[in-house]
Amino acid sequence: MTSLHTTPVRRRRLGVAAAAAGLFATLLMAGPAAATPGPGDSAATRTEVSTRQEAEATAAIRSGEIPGVDEIVHSGNITHLTNVPKDALQGLNTDLAFQGKYAFAGNFDGFRIFDISNPKKPKTVAQVLCPGSQNDISVSGNLLFLSTDSSRSDNSCASTTQPATEKSSWEGMKVFDISDKRNPKYVAAVETACGSHTHTIIPERKNVYIYVSSYSPSETFPDCRPPHDGISVIKVPRQAPEKSRVVNFPVLFPDGGNPGGPTNPGVSKTTGCHDITVLPSKDLAAGACMGDGLLFSIKDPENPKIIDRVQDNVNFAFWHSATFNQRADKVVFTDELGGGGAATCNEEIGPKRGADGIYDIVGKGDHRKLVFRSYFKIDRPQADTEVCVAHNGSIIPVKGRDLMVQAWYQGGVSVWDFTDSSKPKEIGFFERGPVTTDEVTTAGSWSAYYYNGYIYSNDIEKGFDVLRIDDRRTDPAKRVRTDELNVQTQPDYFDR
């Protein structure tokens, strides 16, 4: 069933604590002690649920507590303008980047370019087949960058899957020339230790620096052996991208990082970083690194310097991503509890686990510290068949306020306010009902970003969604424009 209607924000919880406890144990107990895989590490999974869980989900739909299967609901200040289903690329949809009138959408099978000059009617400009999870994506000028985080037979777009235990296997960064958006050209590749799960660019006039995040080393992997305690730094000459190369591997965790379990039960051992966000205008970066959160200086891009490091060994399982506020005095870190493969937005898990952690940045210079203030988690009920997890989001640029739009997989798209670090609150939402009531399924919004007046969401299974928010708190952002947006390279919207 597919329908569209507006509902008030629902706050009542599903009464499925006992059933959820069993599901949580099955899906999560074995994962957090080791490096929890991101959802992009494997194909979408389906796990059968108990008869009781299926009945609970069905009853919740009938009572109106949650949307029906594939039913669309949203708050009154959100309008769903359009959805563009998958086409040639049938893999999982992943991250998004923007440039001018174009949106670039990653997919496990490659990437897709949309013309969004009319946000209500996006047009496909190109679809590039180039398999290699997760195909995290960013753009700068005439260059497009693509992460490969699965072992391939070679660095070509015609490569096939090959075990990481084989020395000839390849993982790393790919570079495309997108001067002709209708005909992107593959121009360079750089192999990196343990591949590239995600990446972050620092654009300069002559060069683009890339921070490559990867993790999960093994003694059996010739090109990814422990310790893997840092990130790869790639230098890409704009006029000669074929000369791209790794110029450094800075060690971020000289003491080895968070040991994880059994020292810290339920916490991922730090063996690298999952994602890094930079704020070039302030020479700052924030790293979400499995069991650790980092604040570091990027004054010298080739040699980042750690300023502060924090852990949360009570409620965080896997530090997934980071977002600065505009004034650079706060960082929002996300916890990918369950590795993007479990239903964690329910009463059993509660409001603090699998949440965002809001940290204030206090002090000056190299003496700055990350100080925890509060957690934020959507409290709209989700069925135990819905994989729901805090995922990728962006700032909504409004002076004097800290507003963010964020993807929550099957929890949908959330717009929330953290102007008061201690009292964050949701102010808008968009979501679909369960994909099914008899299986736990990976689906929903992978990335939800605000760009030039609209919210764009890349839904893992359903495709590319365009939303508009009309709210006095967010309306000033409609007047803010930027020529390029890679969310992990945050712009300074008001000092240009």
Coordinates of C-alpha atoms in Angstrom, one line a residue:
M1 CA 0.0 0.0 0.0
T2 CA 1.3 3.4 -0.9
S3 CA -0.5 6.5 0.3
L4 CA 0.3 10.0 1.4
H5 CA -1.2 11.9 4.4
T6 CA -0.2 14.2 7.1
T7 CA -0.2 13.0 10.7
P8 CA 0.6 14.6 14.0
V9 CA 3.9 13.6 15.5
R10 CA 3.3 10.3 17.3
R11 CA 4.9 9.8 20.7
R12 CA 3.3 6.6 22.0
R13 CA 5.6 3.5 22.2
L14 CA 5.0 0.1 20.9
G15 CA 4.3 -2.4 23.6
V16 CA 6.8 -5.0 22.4
A17 CA 9.6 -4.9 25.0
A18 CA 9.7 -8.6 25.5
A19 CA 9.8 -9.4 21.8
A20 CA 12.3 -6.7 21.1
A21 CA 14.7 -8.0 23.8
G22 CA 14.9 -11.3 21.9
L23 CA 15.5 -9.7 18.6
F24 CA 18.1 -7.3 20.0
A25 CA 20.1 -10.2 21.5
T26 CA 20.1 -12.1 18.3
L27 CA 21.3 -9.2 16.1
L28 CA 23.5 -7.2 18.4
M29 CA 25.2 -9.3 21.0
A30 CA 27.9 -10.7 18.7
G31 CA 28.7 -7.4 16.9
P32 CA 29.7 -4.5 19.1
A33 CA 32.7 -6.2 20.7
A34 CA 34.4 -6.4 17.2
A35 CA 34.4 -3.8 14.5
T36 CA 30.7 -3.3 13.8
P37 CA 30.2 -3.2 10.0
G38 CA 28.5 -0.2 8.5
P39 CA 25.4 -1.0 6.6
G40 CA 27.4 -0.6 3.4
D41 CA 29.5 -3.7 4.0
S42 CA 27.0 -6.2 2.7
A43 CA 23.8 -6.4 0.7
A44 CA 20.5 -5.6 2.3
T45 CA 19.7 -8.3 4.8
R46 CA 16.3 -9.8 5.7
T47 CA 15.9 -11.7 9.0
E48 CA 12.7 -13.4 10.0
V49 CA 11.0 -12.3 13.1
S50 CA 8.9 -14.2 15.6
T51 CA 5.1 -14.7 15.1
R52 CA 4.6 -12.5 18.1
Q53 CA 6.7 -9.7 16.6
E54 CA 4.8 -9.9 13.3
A55 CA 1.5 -9.8 15.1
E56 CA 2.6 -6.8 17.2
A57 CA 3.6 -4.9 14.1
T58 CA 0.4 -5.7 12.3
A59 CA -1.6 -4.6 15.3
A60 CA 0.3 -1.4 15.5
I61 CA -0.5 -0.6 11.9
R62 CA -4.2 -1.3 12.4
S63 CA -4.3 0.9 15.4
G64 CA -2.6 3.8 13.6
E65 CA 0.4 3.7 15.9
I66 CA 2.8 3.2 13.0
P67 CA 2.3 3.7 9.2
G68 CA 1.2 0.8 7.1
V69 CA 3.6 -1.1 4.8
D70 CA 5.2 1.5 2.5
E71 CA 2.7 4.1 3.6
I72 CA 4.2 7.7 3.7
V73 CA 3.5 10.0 6.7
H74 CA 5.0 13.3 7.6
S75 CA 4.6 16.3 9.9
G76 CA 2.5 19.2 8.7
N77 CA 5.5 21.4 7.9
I78 CA 7.0 18.8 5.5
T79 CA 5.9 18.4 1.9
H80 CA 7.0 15.3 -0.2
L81 CA 7.6 16.8 -3.6
T82 CA 8.7 13.7 -5.5
N83 CA 10.4 10.3 -5.5
V84 CA 12.7 9.0 -8.3
P85 CA 12.9 5.2 -8.1
K86 CA 16.1 3.2 -8.8
D87 CA 16.8 2.6 -12.4
A88 CA 19.9 0.9 -13.9
L89 CA 21.7 0.8 -10.6
Q90 CA 19.9 -1.7 -8.4
G91 CA 22.3 -1.8 -5.4
L92 CA 21.9 0.0 -2.1
N93 CA 21.6 3.7 -2.4
T94 CA 24.2 5.5 -0.3
D95 CA 25.5 9.1 0.1
L96 CA 24.8 12.3 -1.7
A97 CA 26.9 15.3 -2.9
F98 CA 25.8 18.5 -4.7
Q99 CA 27.2 21.0 -7.2
G100 CA 25.2 23.8 -8.9
K101 CA 22.1 22.3 -10.3
Y102 CA 23.3 18.7 -9.9
A103 CA 22.9 16.0 -7.2
F104 CA 25.3 13.0 -7.2
A105 CA 23.9 9.9 -5.6
G106 CA 26.1 7.0 -4.6
N107 CA 25.0 3.4 -5.0
F108 CA 26.7 0.1 -4.3
D109 CA 26.8 -0.5 -8.1
G110 CA 28.1 3.0 -9.0
F111 CA 26.7 6.5 -9.0
R112 CA 23.8 8.5 -10.6
I113 CA 23.8 12.2 -11.5
F114 CA 20.5 14.1 -11.3
D115 CA 19.6 17.5 -12.7
I116 CA 17.7 19.2 -9.9
S117 CA 17.2 22.6 -11.5
N118 CA 13.5 21.8 -10.9
P119 CA 13.5 20.0 -7.6
K120 CA 10.0 18.8 -8.2
K121 CA 11.1 16.9 -11.3
P122 CA 14.7 15.7 -11.1
K123 CA 16.1 14.3 -14.3
T124 CA 18.7 11.6 -14.6
V125 CA 21.7 12.9 -16.4
A126 CA 24.0 9.9 -16.1
Q127 CA 24.3 6.5 -14.4
V128 CA 27.7 5.0 -14.0
L129 CA 28.2 1.3 -13.4
C130 CA 31.2 0.9 -11.1
P131 CA 30.6 -1.7 -8.4
G132 CA 32.5 -1.4 -5.1
S133 CA 30.7 -0.8 -1.8
Q134 CA 29.9 1.6 -0.5
N135 CA 30.7 4.1 -3.2
D136 CA 30.7 7.0 -0.7
I137 CA 30.8 10.1 -3.0
S138 CA 32.0 13.7 -3.1
V139 CA 32.7 16.3 -5.8
S140 CA 35.1 19.3 -6.2
G141 CA 35.3 21.3 -9.4
N142 CA 35.6 18.9 -12.3
L143 CA 36.5 15.9 -10.1
L144 CA 34.3 13.3 -8.4
F145 CA 35.6 10.9 -5.8
L146 CA 34.3 7.5 -5.0
S147 CA 35.2 5.1 -2.1
T148 CA 35.6 1.4 -2.7
D149 CA 35.4 -0.7 0.5
S150 CA 35.1 -4.2 -0.8
S151 CA 37.9 -6.3 -2.1
R152 CA 38.0 -6.3 -5.9
S153 CA 39.9 -8.2 -8.5
D154 CA 41.4 -4.9 -9.8
N155 CA 40.7 -1.1 -9.7
S156 CA 38.6 -1.0 -12.9
C157 CA 34.8 -0.6 -13.0
A158 CA 34.6 -4.1 -14.5
S159 CA 36.2 -5.7 -11.5
T160 CA 34.7 -8.6 -9.6
T161 CA 34.6 -9.6 -6.0
Q162 CA 37.8 -11.1 -4.7
P163 CA 38.8 -12.1 -1.1
A164 CA 40.8 -9.6 0.9
T165 CA 43.2 -12.5 1.8
E166 CA 44.6 -12.3 -1.7
K167 CA 47.5 -9.9 -2.2
S168 CA 46.3 -8.8 -5.6
S169 CA 42.9 -7.6 -4.3
W170 CA 42.3 -3.9 -4.6
E171 CA 40.4 -1.3 -2.4
G172 CA 40.7 2.4 -2.2
M173 CA 39.7 5.7 -3.9
K174 CA 38.6 6.2 -7.5
V175 CA 38.6 9.6 -9.3
F176 CA 36.3 10.7 -12.1
D177 CA 36.4 13.7 -14.4
I178 CA 32.9 15.2 -14.5
S179 CA 33.5 18.2 -16.7
D180 CA 30.9 16.6 -18.9
K181 CA 28.1 15.5 -16.5
R182 CA 26.6 13.3 -19.2
N183 CA 29.8 11.4 -19.7
P184 CA 31.9 11.0 -16.6
K185 CA 35.4 9.6 -17.2
Y186 CA 37.3 7.4 -14.8
V187 CA 40.8 9.0 -14.6
A188 CA 42.6 7.7 -11.5
A189 CA 42.7 5.2 -8.7
V190 CA 44.7 5.1 -5.4
E191 CA 44.9 2.0 -3.3
T192 CA 44.6 2.6 0.5
A193 CA 45.1 0.4 3.5
C194 CA 41.9 -1.4 4.4
G195 CA 40.1 0.3 1.5
S196 CA 37.9 3.4 1.8
H197 CA 34.7 3.0 3.8
T198 CA 34.1 6.7 3.7
H199 CA 36.2 9.7 2.7
T200 CA 36.3 13.5 3.3
I201 CA 37.8 16.1 1.0
I202 CA 39.7 19.3 1.9
P203 CA 39.6 21.4 -1.4
E204 CA 42.4 23.8 -2.1
R205 CA 43.1 25.8 -5.2
K206 CA 45.7 23.5 -6.8
N207 CA 45.1 20.2 -4.9
V208 CA 42.3 18.3 -3.2
Y209 CA 43.3 16.4 0.0
I210 CA 41.3 13.3 0.8
Y211 CA 41.0 11.8 4.3
V212 CA 40.2 8.1 3.9
S213 CA 38.4 6.4 6.7
S214 CA 38.6 2.6 7.0
Y215 CA 38.7 -0.1 9.6
S216 CA 38.6 -3.8 10.5
P217 CA 42.1 -5.0 9.8
S218 CA 43.1 -8.7 10.0
E219 CA 46.3 -10.6 10.1
T220 CA 45.0 -12.6 7.1
F221 CA 44.7 -9.4 4.9
P222 CA 48.0 -8.6 3.2
D223 CA 47.0 -5.0 2.7
C224 CA 45.1 -4.4 5.9
R225 CA 47.0 -5.8 8.9
P226 CA 46.7 -4.4 12.4
P227 CA 47.4 -2.0 13.9
H228 CA 45.3 0.2 11.8
D229 CA 45.3 3.2 14.0
G230 CA 45.0 6.1 11.6
I231 CA 43.7 7.4 8.3
S232 CA 45.2 7.6 4.8
V233 CA 45.8 11.1 3.4
I234 CA 45.7 11.4 -0.4
K235 CA 46.8 14.4 -2.4
V236 CA 45.1 14.9 -5.7
P237 CA 46.5 17.5 -8.1
R238 CA 43.5 19.1 -9.9
Q239 CA 45.3 19.5 -13.2
A240 CA 46.9 16.0 -13.1
P241 CA 44.6 13.7 -11.0
E242 CA 46.4 10.6 -12.5
K243 CA 49.3 11.6 -10.1
S244 CA 47.1 11.2 -7.0
R245 CA 48.9 9.4 -4.2
V246 CA 48.9 8.7 -0.5
V247 CA 51.2 11.3 1.2
N248 CA 50.7 10.3 4.8
F249 CA 49.1 7.9 7.3
P250 CA 48.8 9.9 10.5
V251 CA 48.4 7.8 13.6
L252 CA 45.4 9.1 15.5
F253 CA 45.4 6.4 18.3
P254 CA 49.0 5.9 19.5
D255 CA 47.7 4.0 22.5
G256 CA 45.5 1.8 20.3
G257 CA 42.2 3.5 20.9
N258 CA 39.2 2.2 22.7
P259 CA 39.8 -1.5 23.5
G260 CA 36.1 -2.4 23.2
G261 CA 34.8 -5.5 24.9
P262 CA 35.3 -7.2 27.3
T263 CA 36.9 -4.1 28.9
N264 CA 34.0 -2.0 27.6
P265 CA 31.2 -4.4 26.9
G266 CA 29.0 -3.6 23.9
V267 CA 31.5 -1.0 22.6
S268 CA 33.4 -1.3 19.3
K269 CA 37.1 -1.7 19.5
T270 CA 38.8 1.2 17.7
T271 CA 40.7 0.0 14.6
G272 CA 40.3 3.0 12.5
C273 CA 37.7 5.7 11.7
H274 CA 34.3 5.4 10.2
D275 CA 33.8 9.0 9.1
I276 CA 35.4 12.4 9.5
T277 CA 33.8 15.8 9.0
V278 CA 36.0 18.9 8.4
L279 CA 35.2 22.6 8.8
P280 CA 37.9 24.2 6.7
S281 CA 37.0 27.8 7.6
K282 CA 37.9 27.0 11.2
D283 CA 40.7 24.5 10.5
L284 CA 38.8 21.9 12.5
A285 CA 37.8 18.3 12.0
A286 CA 35.7 15.9 14.0
G287 CA 36.3 12.1 13.7
A288 CA 33.8 9.4 14.5
C289 CA 36.1 6.5 15.0
M290 CA 34.3 3.3 16.2
G291 CA 34.9 3.5 19.9
D292 CA 36.2 7.1 20.0
G293 CA 35.2 10.7 19.1
L294 CA 37.9 13.1 18.1
L295 CA 38.4 16.8 17.7
F296 CA 41.5 17.7 15.7
S297 CA 43.2 20.6 13.9
I298 CA 43.7 20.5 10.1
K299 CA 45.8 23.7 9.7
D300 CA 48.3 21.4 8.0
P301 CA 46.0 19.0 6.0
E302 CA 48.8 16.5 5.5
N303 CA 49.5 16.3 9.3
P304 CA 46.3 16.6 11.3
K305 CA 46.8 17.2 15.1
I306 CA 44.6 15.7 17.8
I307 CA 43.1 18.4 20.1
D308 CA 40.7 16.2 22.2
R309 CA 39.3 12.7 22.4
V310 CA 36.2 11.4 24.1
Q311 CA 34.5 8.0 24.7
D312 CA 31.0 7.0 25.8
N313 CA 31.3 3.5 27.2
V314 CA 27.8 3.5 28.6
N315 CA 25.5 4.3 25.7
F316 CA 27.5 4.5 22.5
A317 CA 28.4 1.3 20.6
F318 CA 29.8 2.6 17.3
W319 CA 30.8 6.3 16.7
H320 CA 29.6 6.7 13.1
S321 CA 29.6 10.3 11.9
A322 CA 30.0 13.9 13.1
T323 CA 28.5 17.3 12.4
F324 CA 29.6 20.7 13.5
N325 CA 27.2 23.5 14.2
Q326 CA 27.8 26.8 12.2
R327 CA 29.7 28.5 15.1
A328 CA 32.0 25.5 15.6
D329 CA 31.2 25.4 19.3
K330 CA 29.2 22.1 19.1
V331 CA 29.6 18.7 17.5
V332 CA 26.8 16.1 17.0
F333 CA 28.2 12.5 17.0
T334 CA 25.9 9.6 15.8
D335 CA 25.9 6.1 17.2
E336 CA 25.3 3.4 14.7
L337 CA 24.1 0.8 17.2
G338 CA 23.6 -2.5 15.5
G339 CA 25.7 -1.6 12.5
G340 CA 22.7 -0.6 10.5
G341 CA 21.2 -4.0 10.6
A342 CA 18.9 -4.0 13.7
A343 CA 15.7 -2.4 14.9
T344 CA 16.9 -0.1 17.6
C345 CA 14.3 2.6 17.8
N346 CA 12.0 0.9 20.3
E347 CA 11.2 0.9 23.9
E348 CA 13.6 -1.9 24.8
I349 CA 16.6 0.0 23.5
G350 CA 15.4 3.3 25.0
P351 CA 16.2 7.0 24.2
K352 CA 20.0 7.0 25.0
R353 CA 21.4 4.0 23.0
G354 CA 21.6 4.3 19.3
A355 CA 21.2 8.1 19.6
D356 CA 23.0 11.3 18.7
G357 CA 25.4 12.7 21.3
I358 CA 25.6 16.5 21.5
Y359 CA 28.9 17.9 22.7
D360 CA 29.9 21.5 23.3
I361 CA 33.4 22.6 22.4
V362 CA 34.8 24.6 25.3
G363 CA 38.1 26.5 25.6
K364 CA 40.4 27.8 23.0
G365 CA 43.0 26.6 20.6
D366 CA 44.7 23.4 21.4
H367 CA 43.1 23.4 24.8
R368 CA 39.6 23.0 23.6
K369 CA 37.6 20.1 25.0
L370 CA 34.5 18.2 24.0
V371 CA 31.9 18.3 26.8
F372 CA 28.9 16.1 26.6
R373 CA 25.5 17.8 27.0
S374 CA 22.7 15.4 25.9
Y375 CA 21.3 12.7 23.7
F376 CA 18.8 13.1 20.9
K377 CA 16.8 10.2 19.4
I378 CA 13.6 10.1 17.4
D379 CA 10.8 9.0 19.6
R380 CA 8.3 8.2 16.9
P381 CA 7.6 4.4 17.3
Q382 CA 9.1 2.0 14.8
A383 CA 8.2 -1.7 14.3
D384 CA 10.7 -4.4 15.2
T385 CA 10.9 -5.2 11.5
E386 CA 12.3 -1.7 10.8
V387 CA 16.0 -1.2 10.8
C388 CA 16.3 2.2 12.4
V389 CA 19.6 3.9 13.2
A390 CA 21.1 7.4 13.5
H391 CA 22.7 8.1 10.2
N392 CA 23.9 10.9 7.9
G393 CA 22.6 14.4 8.2
S394 CA 23.4 18.1 7.6
I395 CA 23.1 21.5 9.2
I396 CA 20.2 23.7 8.0
P397 CA 21.8 27.2 7.7
V398 CA 19.9 29.6 9.9
K399 CA 21.7 32.3 11.9
G400 CA 21.2 32.1 15.6
R401 CA 19.9 28.5 15.6
D402 CA 21.4 25.1 15.4
L403 CA 19.1 23.1 13.2
M404 CA 19.8 19.8 11.5
V405 CA 18.1 17.3 9.1
Q406 CA 19.1 13.7 9.6
A407 CA 18.5 10.3 8.1
W408 CA 17.4 7.4 10.4
Y409 CA 17.0 4.5 7.9
Q410 CA 13.5 3.3 8.3
G411 CA 13.0 5.9 11.0
G412 CA 12.8 8.2 8.1
V413 CA 14.0 11.8 7.9
S414 CA 14.1 14.0 11.0
V415 CA 14.4 17.7 11.3
W416 CA 15.5 18.8 14.8
D417 CA 16.7 21.7 16.9
F418 CA 19.8 21.6 19.2
T419 CA 20.2 25.3 19.8
D420 CA 19.9 24.4 23.5
S421 CA 22.5 21.6 23.7
S422 CA 20.8 20.1 26.7
K423 CA 17.2 20.1 25.3
P424 CA 17.2 19.0 21.6
K425 CA 13.8 18.5 20.0
E426 CA 12.3 17.2 16.8
I427 CA 10.5 19.9 14.8
G428 CA 9.5 17.9 11.6
F429 CA 9.7 14.4 10.1
F430 CA 9.0 12.3 7.0
E431 CA 8.9 8.5 7.0
R432 CA 7.6 5.4 5.3
G433 CA 6.0 2.5 7.1
P434 CA 7.7 -0.9 7.3
V435 CA 8.8 -2.6 4.1
T436 CA 7.3 -5.8 5.5
T437 CA 5.9 -7.0 8.8
D438 CA 7.5 -10.5 8.7
E439 CA 11.2 -9.7 8.3
V440 CA 13.8 -7.3 9.6
T441 CA 14.9 -5.4 6.5
T442 CA 17.6 -2.8 5.8
A443 CA 15.9 0.1 4.0
G444 CA 15.0 3.7 4.5
S445 CA 16.9 7.0 4.3
W446 CA 20.7 6.6 4.2
S447 CA 21.5 10.4 3.8
A448 CA 19.2 13.4 4.2
Y449 CA 20.7 16.8 3.5
Y450 CA 19.6 20.4 3.1
Y451 CA 20.7 22.0 -0.1
N452 CA 19.6 25.4 -1.5
G453 CA 16.1 25.4 0.0
Y454 CA 15.2 21.7 -0.2
I455 CA 15.9 18.4 1.6
Y456 CA 17.2 15.6 -0.5
S457 CA 17.1 12.0 0.8
N458 CA 18.7 8.9 -0.8
D459 CA 16.5 6.0 0.3
I460 CA 18.4 2.7 0.3
E461 CA 15.6 0.9 -1.5
K462 CA 13.0 3.4 -2.6
G463 CA 15.2 5.9 -4.5
F464 CA 15.7 9.6 -4.5
D465 CA 13.3 11.8 -2.5
V466 CA 12.9 15.5 -2.5
L467 CA 11.2 17.3 0.4
R468 CA 10.4 20.8 1.3
I469 CA 10.1 22.2 4.8
D470 CA 8.0 25.3 5.5
D471 CA 8.5 26.4 9.0
R472 CA 9.3 29.8 10.5
R473 CA 12.3 28.3 12.2
T474 CA 13.9 27.0 9.0
D475 CA 12.5 29.4 6.4
P476 CA 15.5 31.8 6.6
A477 CA 17.7 29.0 5.2
K478 CA 15.8 29.3 1.9
R479 CA 17.7 32.5 1.2
V480 CA 21.1 30.8 1.7
R481 CA 22.8 29.5 -1.4
T482 CA 26.0 27.5 -2.0
D483 CA 27.6 26.4 -5.2
E484 CA 28.8 23.0 -3.9
L485 CA 28.0 20.8 -0.9
N486 CA 29.8 17.8 0.4
V487 CA 28.3 17.5 3.8
Q488 CA 31.5 16.0 5.4
T489 CA 33.2 19.2 4.2
Q490 CA 31.1 21.7 5.9
P491 CA 30.9 25.2 4.4
D492 CA 30.8 28.4 6.3
Y493 CA 27.4 29.6 5.1
F494 CA 27.6 33.1 6.6
D495 CA 31.3 34.2 6.2
R496 CA 31.8 34.2 2.5

